[in-house]
mmCIF file of C-alpha atoms in Angstrom:
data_model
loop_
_atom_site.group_PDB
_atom_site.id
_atom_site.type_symbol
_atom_site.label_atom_id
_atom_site.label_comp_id
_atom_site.label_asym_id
_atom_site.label_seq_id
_atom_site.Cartn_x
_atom_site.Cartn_y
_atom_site.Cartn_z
ATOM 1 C CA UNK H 1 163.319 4.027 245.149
ATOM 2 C CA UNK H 2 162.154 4.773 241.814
ATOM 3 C CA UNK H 3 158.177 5.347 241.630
ATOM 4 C CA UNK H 4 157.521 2.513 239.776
ATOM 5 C CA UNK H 5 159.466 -0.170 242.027
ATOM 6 C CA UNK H 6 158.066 1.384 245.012
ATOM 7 C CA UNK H 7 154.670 0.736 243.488
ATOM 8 C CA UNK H 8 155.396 -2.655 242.404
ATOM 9 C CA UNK H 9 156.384 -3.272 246.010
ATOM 10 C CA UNK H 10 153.405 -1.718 247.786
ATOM 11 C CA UNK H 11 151.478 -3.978 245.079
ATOM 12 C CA UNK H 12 153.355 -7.430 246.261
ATOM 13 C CA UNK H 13 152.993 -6.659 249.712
ATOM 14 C CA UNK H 14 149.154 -5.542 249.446
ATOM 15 C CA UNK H 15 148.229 -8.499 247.553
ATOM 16 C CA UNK H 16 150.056 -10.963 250.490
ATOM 17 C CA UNK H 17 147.954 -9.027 252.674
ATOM 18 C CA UNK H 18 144.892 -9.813 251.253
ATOM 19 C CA UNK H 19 145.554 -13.844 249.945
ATOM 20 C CA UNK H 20 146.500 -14.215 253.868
ATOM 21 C CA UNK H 21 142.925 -12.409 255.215
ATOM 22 C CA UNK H 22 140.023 -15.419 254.974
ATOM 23 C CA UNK H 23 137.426 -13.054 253.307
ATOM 24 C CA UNK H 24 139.035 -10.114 253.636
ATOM 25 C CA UNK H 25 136.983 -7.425 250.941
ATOM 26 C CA UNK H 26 138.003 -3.522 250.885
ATOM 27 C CA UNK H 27 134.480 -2.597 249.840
ATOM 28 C CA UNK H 28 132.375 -3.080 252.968
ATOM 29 C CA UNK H 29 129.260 -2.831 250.891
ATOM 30 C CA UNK H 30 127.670 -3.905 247.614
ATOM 31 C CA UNK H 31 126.351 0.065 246.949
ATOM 32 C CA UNK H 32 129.340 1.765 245.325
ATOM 33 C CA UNK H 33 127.686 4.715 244.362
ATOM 34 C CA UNK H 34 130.761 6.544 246.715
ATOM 35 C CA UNK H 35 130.527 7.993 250.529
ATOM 36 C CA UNK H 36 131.758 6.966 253.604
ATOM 37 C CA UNK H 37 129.003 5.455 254.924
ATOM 38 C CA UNK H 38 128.638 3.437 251.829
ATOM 39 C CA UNK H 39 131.995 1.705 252.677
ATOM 40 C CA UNK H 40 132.635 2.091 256.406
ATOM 41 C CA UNK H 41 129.538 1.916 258.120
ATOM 42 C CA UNK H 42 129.052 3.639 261.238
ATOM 43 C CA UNK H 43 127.504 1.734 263.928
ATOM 44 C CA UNK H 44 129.295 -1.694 263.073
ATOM 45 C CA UNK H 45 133.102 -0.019 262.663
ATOM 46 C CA UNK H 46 132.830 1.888 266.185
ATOM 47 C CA UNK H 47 131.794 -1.361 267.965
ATOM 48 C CA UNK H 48 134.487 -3.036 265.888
ATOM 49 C CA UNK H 49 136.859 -0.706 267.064
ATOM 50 C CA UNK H 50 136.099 -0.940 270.556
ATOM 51 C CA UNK H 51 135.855 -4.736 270.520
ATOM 52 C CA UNK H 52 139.276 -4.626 269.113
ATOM 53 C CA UNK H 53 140.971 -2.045 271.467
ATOM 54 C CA UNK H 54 142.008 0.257 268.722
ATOM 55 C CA UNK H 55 141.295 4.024 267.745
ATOM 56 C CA UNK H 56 138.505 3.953 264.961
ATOM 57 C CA UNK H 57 141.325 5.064 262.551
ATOM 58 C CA UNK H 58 143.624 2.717 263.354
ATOM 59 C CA UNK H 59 140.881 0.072 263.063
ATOM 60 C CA UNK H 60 140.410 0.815 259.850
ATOM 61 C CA UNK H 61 143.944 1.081 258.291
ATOM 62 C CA UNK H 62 144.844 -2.316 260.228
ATOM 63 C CA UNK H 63 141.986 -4.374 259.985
ATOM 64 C CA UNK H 64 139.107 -3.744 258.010
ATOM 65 C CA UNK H 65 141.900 -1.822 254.955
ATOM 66 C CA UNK H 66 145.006 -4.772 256.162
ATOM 67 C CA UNK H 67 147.496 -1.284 255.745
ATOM 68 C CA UNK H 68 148.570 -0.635 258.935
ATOM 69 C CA UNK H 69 149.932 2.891 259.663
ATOM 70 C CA UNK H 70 148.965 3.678 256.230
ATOM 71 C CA UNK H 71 147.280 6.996 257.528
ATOM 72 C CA UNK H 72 149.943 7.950 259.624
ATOM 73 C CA UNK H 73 153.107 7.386 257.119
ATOM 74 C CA UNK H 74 150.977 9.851 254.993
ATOM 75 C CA UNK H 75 150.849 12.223 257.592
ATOM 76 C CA UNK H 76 154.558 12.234 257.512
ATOM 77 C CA UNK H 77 155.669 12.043 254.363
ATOM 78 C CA UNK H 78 153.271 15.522 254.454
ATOM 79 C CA UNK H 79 155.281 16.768 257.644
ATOM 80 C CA UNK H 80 158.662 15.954 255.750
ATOM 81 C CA UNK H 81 157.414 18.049 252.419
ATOM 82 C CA UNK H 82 156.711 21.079 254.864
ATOM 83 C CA UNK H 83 152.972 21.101 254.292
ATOM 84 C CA UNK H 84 152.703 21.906 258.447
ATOM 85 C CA UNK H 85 155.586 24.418 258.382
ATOM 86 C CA UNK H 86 153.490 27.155 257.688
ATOM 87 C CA UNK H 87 150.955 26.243 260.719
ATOM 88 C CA UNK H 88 147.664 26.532 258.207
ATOM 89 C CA UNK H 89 145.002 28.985 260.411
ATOM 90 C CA UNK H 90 142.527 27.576 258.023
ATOM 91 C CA UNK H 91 142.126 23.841 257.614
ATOM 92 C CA UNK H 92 138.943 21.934 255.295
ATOM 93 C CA UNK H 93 138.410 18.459 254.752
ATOM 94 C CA UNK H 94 136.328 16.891 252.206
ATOM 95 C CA UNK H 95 135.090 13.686 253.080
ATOM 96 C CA UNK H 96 137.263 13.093 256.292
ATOM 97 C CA UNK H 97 134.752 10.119 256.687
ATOM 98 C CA UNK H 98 136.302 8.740 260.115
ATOM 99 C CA UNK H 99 138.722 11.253 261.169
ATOM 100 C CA UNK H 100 141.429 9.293 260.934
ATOM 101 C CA UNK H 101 143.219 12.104 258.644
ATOM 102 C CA UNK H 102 141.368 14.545 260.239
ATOM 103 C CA UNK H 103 142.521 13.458 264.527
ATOM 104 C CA UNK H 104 146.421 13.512 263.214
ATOM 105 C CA UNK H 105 146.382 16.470 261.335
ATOM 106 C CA UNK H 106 144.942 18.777 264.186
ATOM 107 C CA UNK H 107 148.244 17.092 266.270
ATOM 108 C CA UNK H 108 150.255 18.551 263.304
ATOM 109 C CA UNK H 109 149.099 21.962 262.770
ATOM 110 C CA UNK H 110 146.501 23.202 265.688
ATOM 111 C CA UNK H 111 144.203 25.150 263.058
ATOM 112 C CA UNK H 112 142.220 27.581 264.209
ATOM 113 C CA UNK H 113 139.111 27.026 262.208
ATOM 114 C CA UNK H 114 139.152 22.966 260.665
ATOM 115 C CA UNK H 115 135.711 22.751 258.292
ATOM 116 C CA UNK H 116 134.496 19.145 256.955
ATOM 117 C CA UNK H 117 132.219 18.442 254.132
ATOM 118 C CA UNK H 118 130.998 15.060 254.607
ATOM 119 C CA UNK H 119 127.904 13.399 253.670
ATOM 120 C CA UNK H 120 127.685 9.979 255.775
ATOM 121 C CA UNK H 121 125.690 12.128 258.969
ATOM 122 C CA UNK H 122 126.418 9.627 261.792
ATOM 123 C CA UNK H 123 130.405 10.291 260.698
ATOM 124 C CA UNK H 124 129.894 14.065 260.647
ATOM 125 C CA UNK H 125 128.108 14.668 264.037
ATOM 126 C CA UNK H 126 130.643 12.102 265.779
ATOM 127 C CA UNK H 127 133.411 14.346 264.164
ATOM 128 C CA UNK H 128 132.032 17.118 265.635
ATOM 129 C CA UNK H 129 131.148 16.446 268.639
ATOM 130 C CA UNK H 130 135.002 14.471 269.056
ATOM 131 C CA UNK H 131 136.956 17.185 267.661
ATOM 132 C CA UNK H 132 134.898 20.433 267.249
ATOM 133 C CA UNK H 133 135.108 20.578 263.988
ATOM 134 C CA UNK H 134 132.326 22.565 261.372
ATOM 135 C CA UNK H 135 130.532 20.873 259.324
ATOM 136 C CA UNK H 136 129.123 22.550 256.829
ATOM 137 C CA UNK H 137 126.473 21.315 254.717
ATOM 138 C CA UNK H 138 126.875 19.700 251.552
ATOM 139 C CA UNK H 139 126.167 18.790 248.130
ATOM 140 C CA UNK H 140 128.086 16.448 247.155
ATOM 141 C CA UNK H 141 129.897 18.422 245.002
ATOM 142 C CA UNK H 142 130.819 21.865 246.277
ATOM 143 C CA UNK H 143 131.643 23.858 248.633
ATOM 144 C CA UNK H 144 129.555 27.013 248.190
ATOM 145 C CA UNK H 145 129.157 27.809 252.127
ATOM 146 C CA UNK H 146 133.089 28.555 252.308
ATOM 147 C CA UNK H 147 134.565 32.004 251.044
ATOM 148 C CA UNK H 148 136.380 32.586 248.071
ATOM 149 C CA UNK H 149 140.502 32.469 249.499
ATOM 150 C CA UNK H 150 139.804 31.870 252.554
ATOM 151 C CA UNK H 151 141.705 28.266 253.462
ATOM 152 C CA UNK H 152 145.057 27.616 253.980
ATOM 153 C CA UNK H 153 145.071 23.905 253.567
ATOM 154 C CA UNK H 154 142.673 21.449 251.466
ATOM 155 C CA UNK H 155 142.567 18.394 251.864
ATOM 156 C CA UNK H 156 140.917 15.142 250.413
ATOM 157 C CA UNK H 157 142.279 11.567 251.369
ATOM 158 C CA UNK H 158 140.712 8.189 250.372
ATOM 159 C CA UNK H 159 138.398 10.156 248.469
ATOM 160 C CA UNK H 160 138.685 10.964 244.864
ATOM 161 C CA UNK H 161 139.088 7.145 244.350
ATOM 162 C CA UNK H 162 135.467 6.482 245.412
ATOM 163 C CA UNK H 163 133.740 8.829 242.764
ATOM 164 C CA UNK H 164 132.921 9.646 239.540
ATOM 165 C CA UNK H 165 135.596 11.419 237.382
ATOM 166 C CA UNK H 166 133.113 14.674 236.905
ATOM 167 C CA UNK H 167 132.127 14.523 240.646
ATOM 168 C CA UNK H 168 135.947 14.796 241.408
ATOM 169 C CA UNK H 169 136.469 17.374 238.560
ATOM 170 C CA UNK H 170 133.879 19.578 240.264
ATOM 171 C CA UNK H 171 135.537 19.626 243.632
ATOM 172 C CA UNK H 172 138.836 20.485 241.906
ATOM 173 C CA UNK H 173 137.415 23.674 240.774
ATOM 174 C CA UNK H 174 136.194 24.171 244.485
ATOM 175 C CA UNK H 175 139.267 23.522 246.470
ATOM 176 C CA UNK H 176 141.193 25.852 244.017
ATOM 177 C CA UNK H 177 138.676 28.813 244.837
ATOM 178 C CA UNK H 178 138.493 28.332 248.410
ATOM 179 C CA UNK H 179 142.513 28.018 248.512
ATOM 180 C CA UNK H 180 144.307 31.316 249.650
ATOM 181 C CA UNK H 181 146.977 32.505 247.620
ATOM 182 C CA UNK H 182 150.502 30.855 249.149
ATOM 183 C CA UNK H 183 147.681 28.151 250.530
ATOM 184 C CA UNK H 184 148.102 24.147 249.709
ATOM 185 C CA UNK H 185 145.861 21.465 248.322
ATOM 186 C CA UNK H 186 146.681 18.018 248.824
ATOM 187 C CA UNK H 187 144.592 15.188 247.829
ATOM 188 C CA UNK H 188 145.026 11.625 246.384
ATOM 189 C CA UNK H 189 143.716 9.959 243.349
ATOM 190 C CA UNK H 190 144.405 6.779 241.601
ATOM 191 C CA UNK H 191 146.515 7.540 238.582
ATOM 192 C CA UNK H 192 148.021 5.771 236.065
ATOM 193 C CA UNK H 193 151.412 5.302 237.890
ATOM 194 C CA UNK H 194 149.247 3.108 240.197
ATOM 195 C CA UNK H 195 147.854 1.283 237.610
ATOM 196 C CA UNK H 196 150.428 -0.907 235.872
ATOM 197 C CA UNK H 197 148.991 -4.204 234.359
ATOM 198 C CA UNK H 198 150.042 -5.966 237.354
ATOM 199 C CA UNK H 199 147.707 -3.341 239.859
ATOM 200 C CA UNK H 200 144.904 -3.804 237.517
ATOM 201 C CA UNK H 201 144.809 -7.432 237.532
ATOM 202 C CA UNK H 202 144.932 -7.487 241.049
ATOM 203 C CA UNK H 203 141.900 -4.908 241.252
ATOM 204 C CA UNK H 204 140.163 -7.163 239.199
ATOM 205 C CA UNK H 205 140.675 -10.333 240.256
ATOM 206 C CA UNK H 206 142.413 -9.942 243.640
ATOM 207 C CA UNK H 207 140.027 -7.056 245.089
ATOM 208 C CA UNK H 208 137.034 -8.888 246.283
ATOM 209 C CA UNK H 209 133.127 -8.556 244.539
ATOM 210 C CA UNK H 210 131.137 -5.598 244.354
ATOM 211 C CA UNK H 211 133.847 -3.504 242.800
ATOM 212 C CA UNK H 212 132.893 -1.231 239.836
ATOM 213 C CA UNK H 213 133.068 2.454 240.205
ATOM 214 C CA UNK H 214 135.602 1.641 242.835
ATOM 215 C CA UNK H 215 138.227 2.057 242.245
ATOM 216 C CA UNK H 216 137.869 5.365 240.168
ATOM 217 C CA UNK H 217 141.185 5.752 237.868
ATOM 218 C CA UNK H 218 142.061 9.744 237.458
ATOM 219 C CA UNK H 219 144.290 10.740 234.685
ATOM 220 C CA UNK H 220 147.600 12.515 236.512
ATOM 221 C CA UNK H 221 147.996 15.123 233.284
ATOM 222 C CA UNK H 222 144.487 15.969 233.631
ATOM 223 C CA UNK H 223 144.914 17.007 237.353
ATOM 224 C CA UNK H 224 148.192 18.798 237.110
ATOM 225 C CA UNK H 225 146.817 20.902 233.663
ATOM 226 C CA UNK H 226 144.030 21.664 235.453
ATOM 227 C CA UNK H 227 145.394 22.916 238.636
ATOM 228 C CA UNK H 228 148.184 24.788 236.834
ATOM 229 C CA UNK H 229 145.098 26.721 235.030
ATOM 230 C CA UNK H 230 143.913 27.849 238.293
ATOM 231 C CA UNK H 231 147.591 29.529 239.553
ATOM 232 C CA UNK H 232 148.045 26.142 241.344
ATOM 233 C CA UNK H 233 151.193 24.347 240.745
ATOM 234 C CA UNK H 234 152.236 20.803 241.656
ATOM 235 C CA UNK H 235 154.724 20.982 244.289
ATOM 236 C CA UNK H 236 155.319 16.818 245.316
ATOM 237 C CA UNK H 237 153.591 13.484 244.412
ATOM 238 C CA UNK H 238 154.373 10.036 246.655
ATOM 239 C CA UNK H 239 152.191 6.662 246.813
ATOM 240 C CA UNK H 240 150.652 5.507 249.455
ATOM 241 C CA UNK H 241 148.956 2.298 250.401
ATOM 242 C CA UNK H 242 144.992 1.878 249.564
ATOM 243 C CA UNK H 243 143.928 -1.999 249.951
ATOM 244 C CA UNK H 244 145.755 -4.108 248.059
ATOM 245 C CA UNK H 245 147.511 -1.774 245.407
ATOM 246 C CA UNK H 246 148.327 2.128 246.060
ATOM 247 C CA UNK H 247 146.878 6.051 244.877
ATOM 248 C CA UNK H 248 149.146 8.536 244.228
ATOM 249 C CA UNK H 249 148.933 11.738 246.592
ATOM 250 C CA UNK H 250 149.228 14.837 244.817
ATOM 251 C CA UNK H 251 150.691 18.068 246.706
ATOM 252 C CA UNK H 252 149.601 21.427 244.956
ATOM 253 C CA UNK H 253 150.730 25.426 245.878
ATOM 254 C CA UNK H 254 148.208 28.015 245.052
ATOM 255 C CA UNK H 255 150.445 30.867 243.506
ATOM 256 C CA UNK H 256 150.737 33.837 246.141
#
């Protein structure tokens, strides 16, 4: 399927999803300033979860986000592009949030070493006290306490859609300097090719109150030029689901 149909399609379907959910609202929260705990609260999702009989993760994709297996058809479409083949020593997450990208990529790869940057605290110490992950501490905005080439995989999901277009531009920079040579990044963003008239009249009159720098539109030239300036080439692209539209992962190889 073409990328455009296949958008249109996860579109239709996403916006069914949400006319059939009596008050269903992807933003959890009237403060969009970005960050987990902004959106997914803590305290209320884990007792959601549990009330519910479902993992935390797949709380969230089915219920609270009305995409079920959203996380996990990501994971594969990854495993089919051969981002696991190389069994990454070296794995860092920014803004795993949850862990719902986080819990199936350890079942794909075993890393050795899996770092986290997240700022929502109660996430971060139940992520590493559930997985034994490191957190290391964070700005917001970089990722100074990791060496220079040092990572074999990057990764951002569900993230680069929820901040500013500077605040994403900085941790570009970042994940390209922690990246060893040979070593992937792969992160989404909402790009134009998710953002036909049709998507943006359903963010805007479909996608609840309280949205304003959520969704965060990225420009896909912008991300590919950049990348390609630091020796990092764009290998695959696919959609995936995000509420009631899509964002377009991106799949980049650091030159080795």
């Amino acid at each position: 399927m073409k990328a455009a149909d296949e958008q249109k399609s996860v579109l239709k379907s996403g916006v069914k999803r949400l006319l059939g959910r009596t008050g269903f609202d992807i933003v959890r929260s009237t403060n969009n300033l970005g960050g987990v705990d902004d959106f997914i609260p803590f305290e209320a999702t884990m007792k959601a979860a549990r009330a519910a009989g479902l993992s935390v993760g797949d709380y969230i994709d089915e219920v609270m986000n009305g995409t079920p297996g959203a996380t996990q058809s990501t994971i594969d479409e990854l495993r089919t592009l051969g981002v696991y083949e190389a069994k990454p020593k070296t794995v860092l997450e920014i803004g795993p949030g949850s862990g719902r990208y986080l819990e199936k990529t350890l079942k794909e790869c075993s890393p050795q070493r899996y770092e986290i940057y997240e700022t929502a605290a109660p996430w971060a110490t139940y992520l590493v006290d559930t997985f034994d992950v490191t957190a290391q501490p964070t700005s917001g905005s970089s990722l100074a306490p990791t060496p220079d080439a040092s990572i074999d995989l990057v990764q951002a999901h569900k993230v680069f859609n929820t901040v500013t277009f500077l605040g994403a531009s900085r941790y570009f920079f970042e994940m390209a300097r922690v990246t060893r040579p040979g070593g992937r990044i792969v992160f989404d963003v909402m790009t134009e090719t998710c953002l036909d008239p049709a998507a943006v009249r359903a963010w805007a009159t479909e996608g609840g109150s309280g949205h304003d720098s959520y969704p965060a539109a990225m420009p896909r030239r912008t991300c590919v030029d950049l990348f390609a300036t630091l020796d990092c080439s764009l290998e695959a692209s696919f959609l995936a689901p995000m509420g009631i539209a899509s964002t377009e992962v991106l799949v980049f190889a650091k030159a080795a």
